[in-house]
Amino acid sequence: MENPASTSISSPSTPPWNLERPFLTGRFHQESKTTSRFADLKLDSLSGWQEKAIGCYDAAIQELIVIDDLLSALLGVEGRYISIKRVHGKEDEVSFQVDASMDLALQELAKRIFPLCESFLFINQFVELRSQFKKGLVNHAFAAALRALLLDYQAMVAQLEHQFRLGRLSIQGLWFYCQPMMGSMQALSAVTWKVSANDIAGSAVLNLLQSQAKAMAGDNAVRSLLEKMTQCASNAYLGILERWIYEGVIDDPYGEFFIAENKSLRKESLNQDYDTKYWRQRYSLKEGIPTFLANIAGMILTTGKYLNVMRECGHNVQLPVSETLKLMSFGSNHQYLESIKAAYDFSSSELLKLVLEKYDLMGKLRSIKHYLLLDQGDFLVHFMDIARDELSKKLDEISVEKLQSLLDVALRTTAAAADPCHEDLTCCVERMSLPKSLRALKDLVDSRTLTDINDQEEPMGITGLEAFSLSYKVRWPLSIVISWKSLSKYQLIFRFLFHCKHVERQLCGAWQVHQGVRSLNIRGTSISRSSLLCRAMLKFINSLLHYLTFEVLEPNWHVMHNRIQTAKSIDEVIQHHDFFLDKCLRECLLLLPQLLKKVEKLKLLCLQYAAAAQWLISSSIDPCKSEEPSDSLIGSKKSKQCYGKTAKGAKLTTSNSAVTESILKFEKEFNSELQSLGPILCKSSQAEPYLTHLAQWILGIEMTNRF
């Protein structure tokens, strides 16, 4: 046999489809004289010998026949003495067989080349099947790259056949030139088999190609080929990605992209859905993220979301893409990461600018603070005066329309009329008490706290004073930040503040009644004791309101305001806003059931005492008497001034034991609840430092009452 090195084809030190390979370019060395012993044989004369067994010929003729058959087998065609056998029931599995009478040495050399023939057959079949539309864009691109590779492969076989016809190719030479591509074709065959067996598409194909390339790190030629296949297959995927991060459009006809769109969720749901599903689930990540995008998948998702928000606002904006920012590849230089980061920065800054400047987010938040956090409460005082009768009714008797008209009057006749957003304020009446409403906040409390809240008894027959609340109309795109969930938290804080204000007003009324009898000598009487109790209750409720407004709401608001000013994205704004609300809810005792229960009990005692104050005072004073009979006439001015500041003609009575017992009962219950609240506050302040100031106020009141 002739040494393959003596042939004119250059050494196969590089991959067979490299353009520098001579058998791919046709740059075979043309020898001036044919030295091969095959040149004198007439190959065409062998066409009449196929009926005979190959063993009937001498070794030289057998070699020519085997080479001719192998060249056909390399293209998936059966030869004279080499046949293709398909496994029954497994159409994808084929094998090549030789005539048993063939020379054993030739059989051995032919069998070495058979794996290359089988790889070609399988890859060619894969290309035909995966070029169908339903297989997806990545499979289309992968099949196109394989088809281009097979064209080079077929050109190489044609050049080898040309050399064989010139008598310059021996079977050792054929093996010599086939050997370099053997590993690459087998690697590609293994990849295509896995793709077909698992019927995968999209990012799964890219991940498989990448993992196979990494597994072939020891074979530089095979690894480079698999990386090139990955690059070609990913071009279509990068096209989908490019439209998403530059336009906010999902152009994914075969469902291969790792971002899913739920078109059933509309932006209007942000004003109705407590869980804000639109912002979290309208666009979401799917399984099967390409490994080279896994670390920045969240950034990619957010980039397109921001662009879609701007489109929903009618604000069409598109990133000015330069050639350097196009996602042409995802090579080792990681340039694609810089392109994605630039797209994210652009969309984030544009949306943040749109929300903060054009739609004035901070102005809306400031307006909500004025009304729902009672930052400017002059309208509320007026409203509570004119709506007192309506708010005192039971829930089923309240007219929300009447309350709304009274609220409009209060807004138009106070400083709130200067606020351009005051028309967005509406009133509502909740159907359950504040403790019960807190049970809906399952996302903020743990199971233990939730159990404590559920253990609280629902008060019977609550009135509008306990159920009244304000709401606020928030429009797109501000509803992304001020969602229904956020408004619900604002309303919980408002209801607590509103009821505290109501208790304060009732106690102030009781205090005015006490002030009406100051001219009398009340020292040592039940009125004196009642006056001290009223003052203690007022100090308690004032301390609570001072803590809620000046120790909790105002400082936390300024922290949130400063953080929003330095935020880099709308998601950071949402995070700061939610953190502000959650912190306020907790520091306002609304998420501390044990403390809240004590405070509610104390407020109830204050209301009961304030309601009884008129009777307590009137029962402690004799009817107005004067030396002149005319002064005692019913309906006279002096009769109306009986409990006035002068209280002339009135005198104290000390014989009414029921009054004294009632005052002592109120005092005992109030002091008892206050004393039990003190240790709880002291203990809680160790874990919750913000309660320290409130504890100091409460303990101060407790010590005052003791002495």
Coordinates of C-alpha atoms in Angstrom, one line a residue, residues 624-633 636 638 649:
C624 CA -79.3 76.7 89.7
K625 CA -80.8 78.7 92.6
S626 CA -81.0 82.4 93.1
E627 CA -82.4 84.7 95.8
E628 CA -84.8 86.1 93.3
P629 CA -87.6 83.8 92.1
S630 CA -87.4 85.2 88.6
D631 CA -83.9 83.9 88.1
S632 CA -85.1 80.3 88.4
L633 CA -87.5 80.4 85.5
S636 CA -84.2 81.9 81.2
K638 CA -79.4 82.2 83.8
G649 CA -76.4 80.4 92.1

